[in-house]
Coordinates of C-alpha atoms and ligand atoms in Angstrom, one line a residue:
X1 CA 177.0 125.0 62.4
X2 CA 177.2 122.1 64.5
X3 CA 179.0 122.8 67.9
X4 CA 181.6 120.5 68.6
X5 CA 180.7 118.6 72.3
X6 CA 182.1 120.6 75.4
X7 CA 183.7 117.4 76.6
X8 CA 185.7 117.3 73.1
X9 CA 186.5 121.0 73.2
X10 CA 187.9 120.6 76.8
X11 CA 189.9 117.4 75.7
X12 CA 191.3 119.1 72.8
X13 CA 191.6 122.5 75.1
X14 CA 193.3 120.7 77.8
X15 CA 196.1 119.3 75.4
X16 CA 196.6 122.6 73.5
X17 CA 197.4 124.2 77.1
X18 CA 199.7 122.2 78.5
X19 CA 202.0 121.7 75.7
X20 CA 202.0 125.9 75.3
X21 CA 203.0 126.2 79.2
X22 CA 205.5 122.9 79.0
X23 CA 206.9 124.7 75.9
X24 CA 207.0 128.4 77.5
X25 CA 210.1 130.1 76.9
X26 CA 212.0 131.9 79.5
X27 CA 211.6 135.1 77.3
X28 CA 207.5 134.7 77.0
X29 CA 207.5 134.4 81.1
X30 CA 210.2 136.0 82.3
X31 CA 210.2 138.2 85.2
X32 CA 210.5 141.5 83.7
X33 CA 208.0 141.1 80.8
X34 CA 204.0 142.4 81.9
X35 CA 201.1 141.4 79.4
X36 CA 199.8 138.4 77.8
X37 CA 202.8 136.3 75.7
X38 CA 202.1 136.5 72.0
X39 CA 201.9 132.7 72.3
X40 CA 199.3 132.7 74.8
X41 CA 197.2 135.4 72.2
X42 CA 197.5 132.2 69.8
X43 CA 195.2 130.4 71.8
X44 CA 192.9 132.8 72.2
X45 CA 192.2 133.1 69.1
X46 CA 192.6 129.9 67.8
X47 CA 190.5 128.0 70.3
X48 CA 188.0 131.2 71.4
X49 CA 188.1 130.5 74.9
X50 CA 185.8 133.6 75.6
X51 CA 182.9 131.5 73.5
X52 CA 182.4 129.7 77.3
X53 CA 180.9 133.1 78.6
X54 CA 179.0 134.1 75.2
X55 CA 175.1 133.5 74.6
X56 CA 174.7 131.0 71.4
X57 CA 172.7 133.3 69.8
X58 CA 176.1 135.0 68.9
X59 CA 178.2 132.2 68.0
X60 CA 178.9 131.5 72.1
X61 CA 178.1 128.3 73.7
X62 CA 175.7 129.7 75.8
X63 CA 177.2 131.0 78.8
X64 CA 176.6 127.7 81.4
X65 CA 178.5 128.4 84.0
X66 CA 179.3 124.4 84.3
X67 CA 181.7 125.3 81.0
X68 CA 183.0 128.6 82.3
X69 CA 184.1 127.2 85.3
X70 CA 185.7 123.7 83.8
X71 CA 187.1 125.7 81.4
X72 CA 188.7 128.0 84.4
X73 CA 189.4 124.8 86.3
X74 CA 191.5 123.5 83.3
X75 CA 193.3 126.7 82.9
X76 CA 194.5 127.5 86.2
X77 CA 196.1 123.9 86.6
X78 CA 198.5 125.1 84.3
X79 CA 198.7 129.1 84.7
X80 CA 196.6 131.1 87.5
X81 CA 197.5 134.1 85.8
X82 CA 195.7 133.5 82.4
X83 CA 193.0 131.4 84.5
X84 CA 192.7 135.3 85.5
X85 CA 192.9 136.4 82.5
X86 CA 189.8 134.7 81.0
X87 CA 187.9 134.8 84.8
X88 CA 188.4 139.1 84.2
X89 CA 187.3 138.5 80.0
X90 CA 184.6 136.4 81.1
X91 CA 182.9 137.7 84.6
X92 CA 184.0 141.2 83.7
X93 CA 182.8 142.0 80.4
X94 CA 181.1 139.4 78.5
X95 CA 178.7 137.6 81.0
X96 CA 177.8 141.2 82.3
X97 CA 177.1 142.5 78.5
X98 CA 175.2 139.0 77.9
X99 CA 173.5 140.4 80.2
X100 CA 172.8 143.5 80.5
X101 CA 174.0 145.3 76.9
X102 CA 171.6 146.1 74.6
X103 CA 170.8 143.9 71.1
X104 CA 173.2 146.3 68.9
X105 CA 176.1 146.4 71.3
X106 CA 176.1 142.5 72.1
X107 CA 175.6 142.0 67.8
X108 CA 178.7 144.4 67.5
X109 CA 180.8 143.1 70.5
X110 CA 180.5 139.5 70.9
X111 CA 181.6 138.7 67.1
X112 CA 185.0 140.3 68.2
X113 CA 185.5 137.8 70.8
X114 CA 184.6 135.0 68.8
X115 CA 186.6 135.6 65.4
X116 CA 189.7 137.4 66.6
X117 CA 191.6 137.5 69.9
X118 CA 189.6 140.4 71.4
X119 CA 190.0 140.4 75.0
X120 CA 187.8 142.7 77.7
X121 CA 188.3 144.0 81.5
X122 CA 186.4 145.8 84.1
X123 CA 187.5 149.1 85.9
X124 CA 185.9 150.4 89.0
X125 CA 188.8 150.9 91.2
X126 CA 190.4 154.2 91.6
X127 CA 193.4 155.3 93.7
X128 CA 191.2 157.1 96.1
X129 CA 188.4 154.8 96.0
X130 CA 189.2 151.2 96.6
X131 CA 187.1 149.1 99.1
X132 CA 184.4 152.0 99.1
X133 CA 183.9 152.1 95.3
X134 CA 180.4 153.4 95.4
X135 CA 182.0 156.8 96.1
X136 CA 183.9 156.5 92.8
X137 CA 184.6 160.1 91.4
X138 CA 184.9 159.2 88.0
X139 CA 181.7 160.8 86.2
X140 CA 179.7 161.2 83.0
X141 CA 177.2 163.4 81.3
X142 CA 175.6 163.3 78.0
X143 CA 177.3 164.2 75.0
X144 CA 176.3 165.3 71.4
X145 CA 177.0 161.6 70.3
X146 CA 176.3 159.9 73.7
X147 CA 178.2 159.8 77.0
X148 CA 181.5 161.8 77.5
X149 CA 183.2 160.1 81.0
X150 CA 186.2 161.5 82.7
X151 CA 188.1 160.2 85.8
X152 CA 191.0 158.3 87.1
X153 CA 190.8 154.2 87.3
X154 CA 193.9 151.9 88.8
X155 CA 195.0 148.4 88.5
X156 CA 192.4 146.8 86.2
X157 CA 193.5 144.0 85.0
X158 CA 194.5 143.9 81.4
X159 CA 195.6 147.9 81.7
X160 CA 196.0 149.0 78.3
X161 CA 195.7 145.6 76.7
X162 CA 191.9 145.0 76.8
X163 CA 190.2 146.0 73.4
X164 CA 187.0 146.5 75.2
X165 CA 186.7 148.2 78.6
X166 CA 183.4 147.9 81.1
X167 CA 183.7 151.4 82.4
X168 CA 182.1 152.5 85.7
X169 CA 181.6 156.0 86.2
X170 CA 178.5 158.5 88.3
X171 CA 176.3 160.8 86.6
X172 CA 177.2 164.2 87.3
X173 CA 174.7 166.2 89.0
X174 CA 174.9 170.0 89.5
X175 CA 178.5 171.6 90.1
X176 CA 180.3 168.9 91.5
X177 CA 177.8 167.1 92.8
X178 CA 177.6 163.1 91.4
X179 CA 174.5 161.5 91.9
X180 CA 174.2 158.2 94.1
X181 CA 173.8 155.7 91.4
X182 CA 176.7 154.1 89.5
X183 CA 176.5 153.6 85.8
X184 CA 178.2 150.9 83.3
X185 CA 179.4 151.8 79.8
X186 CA 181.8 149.8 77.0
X187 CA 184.4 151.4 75.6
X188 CA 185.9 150.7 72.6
X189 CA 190.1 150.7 72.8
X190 CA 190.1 150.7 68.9
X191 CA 188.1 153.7 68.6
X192 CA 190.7 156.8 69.5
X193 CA 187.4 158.8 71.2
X194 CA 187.1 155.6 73.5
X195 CA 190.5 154.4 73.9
X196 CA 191.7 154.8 78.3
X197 CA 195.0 155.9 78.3
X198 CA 197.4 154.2 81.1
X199 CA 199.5 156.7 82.1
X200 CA 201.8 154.9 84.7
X201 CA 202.8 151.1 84.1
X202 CA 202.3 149.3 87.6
X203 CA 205.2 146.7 88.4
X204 CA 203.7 144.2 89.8
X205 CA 204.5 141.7 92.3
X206 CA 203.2 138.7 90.8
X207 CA 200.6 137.9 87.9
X208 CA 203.2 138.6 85.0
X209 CA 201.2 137.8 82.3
X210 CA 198.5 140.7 83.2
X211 CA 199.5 144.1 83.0
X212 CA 198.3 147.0 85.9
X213 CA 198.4 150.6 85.3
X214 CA 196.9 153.8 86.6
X215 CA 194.5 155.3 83.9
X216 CA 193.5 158.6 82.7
X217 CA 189.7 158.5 81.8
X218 CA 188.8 161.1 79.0
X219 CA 186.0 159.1 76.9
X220 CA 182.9 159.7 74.8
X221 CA 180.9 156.7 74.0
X222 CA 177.4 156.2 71.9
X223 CA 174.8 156.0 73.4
X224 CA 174.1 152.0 73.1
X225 CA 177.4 151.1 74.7
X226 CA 175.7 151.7 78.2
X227 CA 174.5 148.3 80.0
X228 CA 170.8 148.6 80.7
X229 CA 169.9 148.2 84.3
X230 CA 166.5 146.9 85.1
X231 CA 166.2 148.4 88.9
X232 CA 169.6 150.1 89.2
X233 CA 173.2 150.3 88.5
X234 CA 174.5 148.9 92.3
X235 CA 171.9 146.5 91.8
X236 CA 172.8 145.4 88.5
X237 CA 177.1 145.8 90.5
X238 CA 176.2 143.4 92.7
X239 CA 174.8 140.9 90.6
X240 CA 177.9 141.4 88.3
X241 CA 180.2 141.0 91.3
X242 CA 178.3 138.2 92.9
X243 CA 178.4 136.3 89.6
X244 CA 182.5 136.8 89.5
X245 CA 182.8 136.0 93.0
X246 CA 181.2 132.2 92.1
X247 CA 183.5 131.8 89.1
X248 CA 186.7 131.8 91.9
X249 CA 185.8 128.0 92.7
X250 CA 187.0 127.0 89.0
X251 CA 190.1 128.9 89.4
X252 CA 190.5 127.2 92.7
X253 CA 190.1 124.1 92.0
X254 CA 192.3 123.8 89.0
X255 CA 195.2 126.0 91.1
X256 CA 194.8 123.7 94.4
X257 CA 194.8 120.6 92.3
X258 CA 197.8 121.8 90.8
X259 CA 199.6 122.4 94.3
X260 CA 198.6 119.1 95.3
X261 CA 199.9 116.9 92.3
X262 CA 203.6 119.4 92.8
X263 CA 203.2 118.5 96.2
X264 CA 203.2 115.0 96.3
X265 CA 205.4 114.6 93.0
X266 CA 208.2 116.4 94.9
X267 CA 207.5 114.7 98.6
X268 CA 207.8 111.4 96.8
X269 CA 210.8 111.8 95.1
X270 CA 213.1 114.5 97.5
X271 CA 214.7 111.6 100.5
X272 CA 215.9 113.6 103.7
X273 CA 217.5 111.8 106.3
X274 CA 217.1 108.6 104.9
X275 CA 213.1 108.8 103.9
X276 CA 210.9 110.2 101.0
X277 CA 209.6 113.3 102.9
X278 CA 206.1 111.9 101.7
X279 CA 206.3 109.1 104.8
X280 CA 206.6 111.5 107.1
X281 CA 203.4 112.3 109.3
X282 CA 203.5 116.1 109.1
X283 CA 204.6 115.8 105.4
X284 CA 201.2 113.8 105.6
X285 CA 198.8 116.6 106.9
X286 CA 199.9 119.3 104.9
X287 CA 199.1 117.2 101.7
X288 CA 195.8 115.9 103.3
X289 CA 195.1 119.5 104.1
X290 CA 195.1 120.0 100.1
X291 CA 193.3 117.0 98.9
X292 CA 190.5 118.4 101.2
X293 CA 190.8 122.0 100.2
X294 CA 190.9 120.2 96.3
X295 CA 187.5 118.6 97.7
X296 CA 185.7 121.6 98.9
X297 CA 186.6 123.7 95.8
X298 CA 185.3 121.2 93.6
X299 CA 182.4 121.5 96.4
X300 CA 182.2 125.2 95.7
X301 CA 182.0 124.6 91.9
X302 CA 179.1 122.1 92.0
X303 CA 177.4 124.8 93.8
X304 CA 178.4 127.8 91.6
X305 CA 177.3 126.2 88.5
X306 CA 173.9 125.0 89.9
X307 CA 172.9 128.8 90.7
X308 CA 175.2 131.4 88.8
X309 CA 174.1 131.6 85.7
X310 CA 173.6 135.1 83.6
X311 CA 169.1 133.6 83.5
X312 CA 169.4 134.4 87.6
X313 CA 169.1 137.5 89.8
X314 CA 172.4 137.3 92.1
X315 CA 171.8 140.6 93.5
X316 CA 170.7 139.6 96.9
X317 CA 173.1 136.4 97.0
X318 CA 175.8 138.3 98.7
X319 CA 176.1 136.0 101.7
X320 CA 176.5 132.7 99.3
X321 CA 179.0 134.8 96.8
X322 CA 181.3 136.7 99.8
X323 CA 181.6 132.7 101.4
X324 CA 183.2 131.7 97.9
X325 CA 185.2 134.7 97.4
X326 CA 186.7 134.7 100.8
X327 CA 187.4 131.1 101.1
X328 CA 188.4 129.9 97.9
X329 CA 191.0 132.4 98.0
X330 CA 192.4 131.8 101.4
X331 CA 192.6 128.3 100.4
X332 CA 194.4 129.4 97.4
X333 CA 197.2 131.2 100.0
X334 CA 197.5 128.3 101.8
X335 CA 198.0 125.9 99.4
X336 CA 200.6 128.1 97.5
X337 CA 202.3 128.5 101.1
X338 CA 202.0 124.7 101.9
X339 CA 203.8 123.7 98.3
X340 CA 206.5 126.9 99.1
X341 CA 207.2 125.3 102.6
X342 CA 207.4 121.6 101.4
X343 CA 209.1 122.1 98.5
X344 CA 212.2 124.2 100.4
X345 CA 214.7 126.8 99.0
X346 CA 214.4 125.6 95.3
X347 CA 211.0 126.8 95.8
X348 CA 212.2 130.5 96.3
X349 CA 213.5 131.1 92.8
X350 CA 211.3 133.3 90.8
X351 CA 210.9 130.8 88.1
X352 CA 209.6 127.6 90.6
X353 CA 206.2 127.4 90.2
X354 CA 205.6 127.2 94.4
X355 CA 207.0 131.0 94.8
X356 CA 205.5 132.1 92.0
X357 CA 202.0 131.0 93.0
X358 CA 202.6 132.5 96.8
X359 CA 202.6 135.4 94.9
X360 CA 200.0 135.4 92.1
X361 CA 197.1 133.7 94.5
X362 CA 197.7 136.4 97.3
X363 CA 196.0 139.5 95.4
X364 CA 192.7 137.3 95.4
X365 CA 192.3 138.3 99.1
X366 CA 192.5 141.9 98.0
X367 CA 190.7 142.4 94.9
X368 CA 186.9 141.9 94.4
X369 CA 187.1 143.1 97.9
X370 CA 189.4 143.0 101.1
X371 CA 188.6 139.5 103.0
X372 CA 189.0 141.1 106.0
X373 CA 185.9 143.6 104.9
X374 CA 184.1 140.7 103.5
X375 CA 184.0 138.3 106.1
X376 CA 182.5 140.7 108.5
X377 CA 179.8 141.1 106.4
X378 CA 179.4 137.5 106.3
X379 CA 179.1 137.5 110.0
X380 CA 176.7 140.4 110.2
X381 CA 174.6 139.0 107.7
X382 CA 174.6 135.8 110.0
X383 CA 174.1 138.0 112.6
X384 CA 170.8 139.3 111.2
X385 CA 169.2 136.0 110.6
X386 CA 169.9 135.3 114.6
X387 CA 168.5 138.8 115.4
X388 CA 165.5 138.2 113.0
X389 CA 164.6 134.6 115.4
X390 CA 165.7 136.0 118.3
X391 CA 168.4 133.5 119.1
X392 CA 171.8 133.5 119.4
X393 CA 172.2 130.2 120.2
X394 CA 174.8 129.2 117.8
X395 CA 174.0 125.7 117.4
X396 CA 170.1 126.4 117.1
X397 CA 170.8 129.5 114.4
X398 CA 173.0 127.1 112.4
X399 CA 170.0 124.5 112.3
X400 CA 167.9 127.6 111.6
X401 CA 170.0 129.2 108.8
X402 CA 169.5 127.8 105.4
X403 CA 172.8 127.3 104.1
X404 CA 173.9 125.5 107.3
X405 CA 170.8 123.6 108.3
X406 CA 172.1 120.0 107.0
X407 CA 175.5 120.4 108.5
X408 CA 174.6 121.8 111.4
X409 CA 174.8 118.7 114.1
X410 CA 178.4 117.8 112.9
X411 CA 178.9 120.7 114.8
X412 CA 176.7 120.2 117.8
X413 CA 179.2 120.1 120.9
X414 CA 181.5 122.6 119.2
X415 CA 178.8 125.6 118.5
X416 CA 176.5 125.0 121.9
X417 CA 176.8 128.8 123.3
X418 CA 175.5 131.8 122.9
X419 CA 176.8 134.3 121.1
X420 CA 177.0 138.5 122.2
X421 CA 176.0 140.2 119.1
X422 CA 178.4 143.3 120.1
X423 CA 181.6 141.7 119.5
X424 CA 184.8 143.3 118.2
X425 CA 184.9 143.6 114.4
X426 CA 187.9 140.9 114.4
X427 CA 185.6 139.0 116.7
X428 CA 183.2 139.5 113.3
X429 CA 186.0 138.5 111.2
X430 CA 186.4 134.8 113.3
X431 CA 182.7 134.7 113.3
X432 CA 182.8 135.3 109.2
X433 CA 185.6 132.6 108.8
X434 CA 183.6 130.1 110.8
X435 CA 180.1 130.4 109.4
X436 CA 181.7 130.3 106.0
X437 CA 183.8 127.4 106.2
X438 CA 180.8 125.7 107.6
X439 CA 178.5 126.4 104.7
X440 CA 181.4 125.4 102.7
X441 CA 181.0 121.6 104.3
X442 CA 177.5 121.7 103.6
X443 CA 177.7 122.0 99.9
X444 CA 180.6 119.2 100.2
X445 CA 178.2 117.1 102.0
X446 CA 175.8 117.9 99.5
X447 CA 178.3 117.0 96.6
X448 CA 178.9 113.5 98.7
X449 CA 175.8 113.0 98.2
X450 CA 175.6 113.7 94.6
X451 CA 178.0 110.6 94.7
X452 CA 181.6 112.2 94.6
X453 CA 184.1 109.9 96.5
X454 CA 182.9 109.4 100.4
X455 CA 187.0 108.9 101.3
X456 CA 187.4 112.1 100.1
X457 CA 184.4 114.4 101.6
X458 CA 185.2 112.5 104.9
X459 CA 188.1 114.0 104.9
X460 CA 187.8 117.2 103.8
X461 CA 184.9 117.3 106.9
X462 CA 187.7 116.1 109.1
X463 CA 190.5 118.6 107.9
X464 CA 188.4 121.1 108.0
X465 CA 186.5 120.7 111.0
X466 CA 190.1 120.9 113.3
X467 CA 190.3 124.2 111.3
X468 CA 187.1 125.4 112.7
X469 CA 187.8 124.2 116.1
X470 CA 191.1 126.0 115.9
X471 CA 189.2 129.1 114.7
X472 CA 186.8 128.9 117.3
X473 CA 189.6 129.3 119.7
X474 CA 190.4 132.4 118.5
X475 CA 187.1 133.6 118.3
X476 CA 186.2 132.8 122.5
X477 CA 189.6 134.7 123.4
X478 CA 189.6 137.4 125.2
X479 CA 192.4 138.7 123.7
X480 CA 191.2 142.6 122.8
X481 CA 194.9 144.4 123.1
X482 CA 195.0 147.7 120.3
X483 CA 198.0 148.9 118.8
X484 CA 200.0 150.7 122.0
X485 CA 201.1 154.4 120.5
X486 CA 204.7 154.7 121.5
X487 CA 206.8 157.0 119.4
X488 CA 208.5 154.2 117.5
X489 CA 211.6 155.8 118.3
X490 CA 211.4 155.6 121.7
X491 CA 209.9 151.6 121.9
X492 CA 212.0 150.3 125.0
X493 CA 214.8 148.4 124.4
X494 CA 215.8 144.6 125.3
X495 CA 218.9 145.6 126.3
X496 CA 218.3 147.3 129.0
X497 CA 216.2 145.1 130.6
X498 CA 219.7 142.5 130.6
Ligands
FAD501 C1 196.2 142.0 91.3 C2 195.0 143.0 91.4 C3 194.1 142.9 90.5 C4 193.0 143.8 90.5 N1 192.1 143.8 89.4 C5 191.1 144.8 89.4 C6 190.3 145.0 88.2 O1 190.4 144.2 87.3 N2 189.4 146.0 88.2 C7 189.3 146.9 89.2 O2 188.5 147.8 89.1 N3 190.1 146.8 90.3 C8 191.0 145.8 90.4 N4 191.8 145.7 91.5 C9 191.7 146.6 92.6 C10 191.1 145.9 93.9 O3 189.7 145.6 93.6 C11 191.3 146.9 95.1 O4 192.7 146.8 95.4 C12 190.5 146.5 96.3 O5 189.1 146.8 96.0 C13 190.9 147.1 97.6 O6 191.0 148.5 97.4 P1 192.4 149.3 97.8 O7 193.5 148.5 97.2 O8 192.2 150.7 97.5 O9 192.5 149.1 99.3 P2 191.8 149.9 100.5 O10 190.4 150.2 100.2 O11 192.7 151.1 100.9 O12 191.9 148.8 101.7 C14 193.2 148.3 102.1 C15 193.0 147.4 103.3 O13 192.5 148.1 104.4 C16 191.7 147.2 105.2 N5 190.3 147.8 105.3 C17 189.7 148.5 104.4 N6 188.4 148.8 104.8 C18 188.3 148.2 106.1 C19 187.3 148.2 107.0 N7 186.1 148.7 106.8 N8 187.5 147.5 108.2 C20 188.7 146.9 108.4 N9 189.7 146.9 107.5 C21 189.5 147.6 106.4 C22 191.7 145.9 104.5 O14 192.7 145.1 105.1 C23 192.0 146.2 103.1 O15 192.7 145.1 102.4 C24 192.9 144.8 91.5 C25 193.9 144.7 92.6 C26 194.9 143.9 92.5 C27 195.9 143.9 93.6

């Protein structure tokens, strides 16, 4: 069968979309529902979204991650929450079992995906093991029929909705002991001996449309639903992770572009004292401050789809992936905040889309790892390459380094000191925040000169290097003051210093 052109598809894709959220009732979104709106199921099946992430050997269109993340961008203008949805289907379960399942369980699975409305989702979080996964107590051994897994998993997305779970879980050793390594497995919801039971519904804060529960893990699977691991299962995590982490630039490109064009629709049309709020100056920077972040997302895409797909090793691209997970998303939060605060009160009702996305965006600076965790490791991985020349000069290691190499002179008065390898760890985190947003202006230079608009990446180099400078600030204070432990009770009181 002949498959119809991508740019057709995302035409006929983008159309589809936008009419279903225009013509969203109150009852499919409202406030107290949790899990995907019949309506929204529709599309799945009847424009198979998930055939983005799926090899064309299966009926897929090959898994390029130039389609997965258009197709993300495209979503998330309208909704971030199913944008979400399909990152979680696609980075989650069907680019890892591309890669990594064996030939019977990707023949068995993938059809699913394709023909009906099957959706999939990824649980390694547990309530007592959250930023340190690897120490995950959920374990398996080997069964008559293949691998019986028990445990407790939290808030993956699509909690008792997925029909196909990626299930993490550590080989039990003797008595308690687990062994190091962590293994992957897909479990089957429609098969009772497979099916995870949520056993607590999660209200959540935001992200409606995706439901969150705590789960009770009592499983047996055959034995060709486990994912194959060349070296081993962290290495074959991190490339998994890695790749997920470089599918947030299509989500936040499509979400930021979407707080832009709210943005200037309502600064152009609300008058205060006498003038559109669009003519006035700080009215002004907020919006250029999105039309740059817009910029160095789409930045972050070109870069994502040039080196993400399933045919690489992403393993050992940490440093590249925790710079587009940690940025991307605190642009997210800042653009959701800058639309809240232009927009004003109206935009505090549960229903405007400007409180709504304050909400929905924050949890990307938790999930797929803390940013504050992340960006230290960011700056001790920058660290190392300093330690490994022997210079921590910061201009010199920027020319040195190379992600930053290109962009490095822009720089030149701003970065020329040296930096004390034994700083604080929120010293790390400025240090983190800097380096990344730095590499981020690389690949934006790079995508200028790939011939995207040179108004636009002059811009975003401007906007973003007053961000930096204001960063740097922060990061040459001395400002080292820890929490003071007073009884609470007994803080002193203003009044008595009247
Ligand atoms: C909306 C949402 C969707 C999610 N989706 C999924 C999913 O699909 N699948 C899944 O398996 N999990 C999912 N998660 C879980 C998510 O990955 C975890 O919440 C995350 O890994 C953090 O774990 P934790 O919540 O237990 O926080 P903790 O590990 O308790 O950390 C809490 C905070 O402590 C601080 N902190 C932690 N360690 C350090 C440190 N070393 N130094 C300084 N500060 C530190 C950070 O500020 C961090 O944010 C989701 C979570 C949310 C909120």
């Amino acid at each position: 069968m002949m498959l119809e052109k991508f740019k057709d598809y995302l035409k006929r894709y983008q159309i589809k979309i936008k009419t279903l959220f225009e013509n969203l009732s109150e009852r499919d979104d409202s406030e107290h529902r949790r899990g995907v709106p019949p309506r929204i199921m529709g599309l799945v099946a009847s424009l198979s979204p998930s055939a983005v992430s799926i090899p064309a050997e299966y009926g897929g269109r090959g898994s390029l991650p130039s389609e997965i993340l258009s197709l993300l961008e495209i979503t998330s203008y309208e909704s971030l929450p199913l944008a979400l949805v399909f990152g979680i289907n696609g980075a989650l379960f069907l680019e890892p079992l591309a890669k990594y399942g064996n030939e019977r369980l990707r023949s068995e699975t993938f059809g699913k995906f394709i023909d009906t409305r099957s959706l999939g989702g990824l649980m390694i979080t547990e309530p007592d093991y959250g930023t340190d996964a690897l120490a995950m107590r959920t374990s398996w051994k080997k069964s008559d029929t293949g691998y019986a897994i028990e445990g407790t998993k939290h808030w993956a997305g699509l909690s008792g909705h997925a029909d196909f779970w990626l299930m993490t879980a550590r080989e039990k050793g003797s008595g308690s002991d687990l062994k190091r390594d962590v293994d992957f497995f897909i479990c089957d919801s429609s098969d009772p001996r497979q099916s995870v039971k949520p056993v607590e519904e999660y209200s959540s804060l935001g992200l409606y449309m995706i439901p969150y529960a705590l789960n009770h893990v009592d499983v047996d699977v055959p034995t060709h639903h486990r994912l194959i691991s060349p070296k081993s299962g962290v290495r074959l995590m991190q490339d998994l992770l890695h790749r997920s982490r470089m599918r947030f630039p299509g989500m936040a490109t499509g979400f930021i572009h979407r707080m832009m064009d709210e943005a200037v629709d309502h600064t152009q049309n609300r008058f205060v004292s006498g003038n559109n709020l669009f003519s006035y100056d700080q009215v002004q920077k907020r919006l250029s401050d999105l039309q740059a972040d817009h910029t160095m997302a789409s930045a972050f895409s070109r870069h994502s789809a040039e080196i993400s797909s399933i045919d690489n090793d992403l393993s050992g691209r940490s440093l590249e992936a925790n710079i587009h997970k940690t940025v991307l998303s605190d642009m997210m939060q800042n653009a959701a905040q800058s639309l809240l605060q232009l927009v004003g009160a109206k935009g505090y009702k549960t229903d405007h889309i400007a409180g709504r996305s304050v909400v929905d965006s924050r949890p990307f600076q938790i999930f797929e790892g803390s940013n504050d965790v992340i960006y230290q490791q960011v700056a001790d991985q920058f660290l190392k390459h300093m330690s490994l020349n022997k210079d921590f000069h910061f201009l010199s290691a920027l020319k040195s380094h190379p992600l930053t190499s290109k962009i490095a002179d822009h720089f030149k008065r701003m970065t020329n000191f040296t930096i004390n390898p034994n700083m604080l760890q929120r010293k790390k985190i400025d240090f983190g925040r800097i380096f990344s947003r730095i590499t981020g202006l690389e690949w934006t230079l790079d995508m200028g000169n790939g011939g995207y608009n040179s108004a636009l990446v002059n811009q975003a180099l401007d906007s973003m290097t007053e961000r930096i400078q204001s960063l740097l600030g922060s990061f040459q204070g001395i400002n080292t003051t820890r929490f003071i432990p007073v009884e609470s009770r007994a803080l002193s009181h203003w009044r008595e210093t009247l």
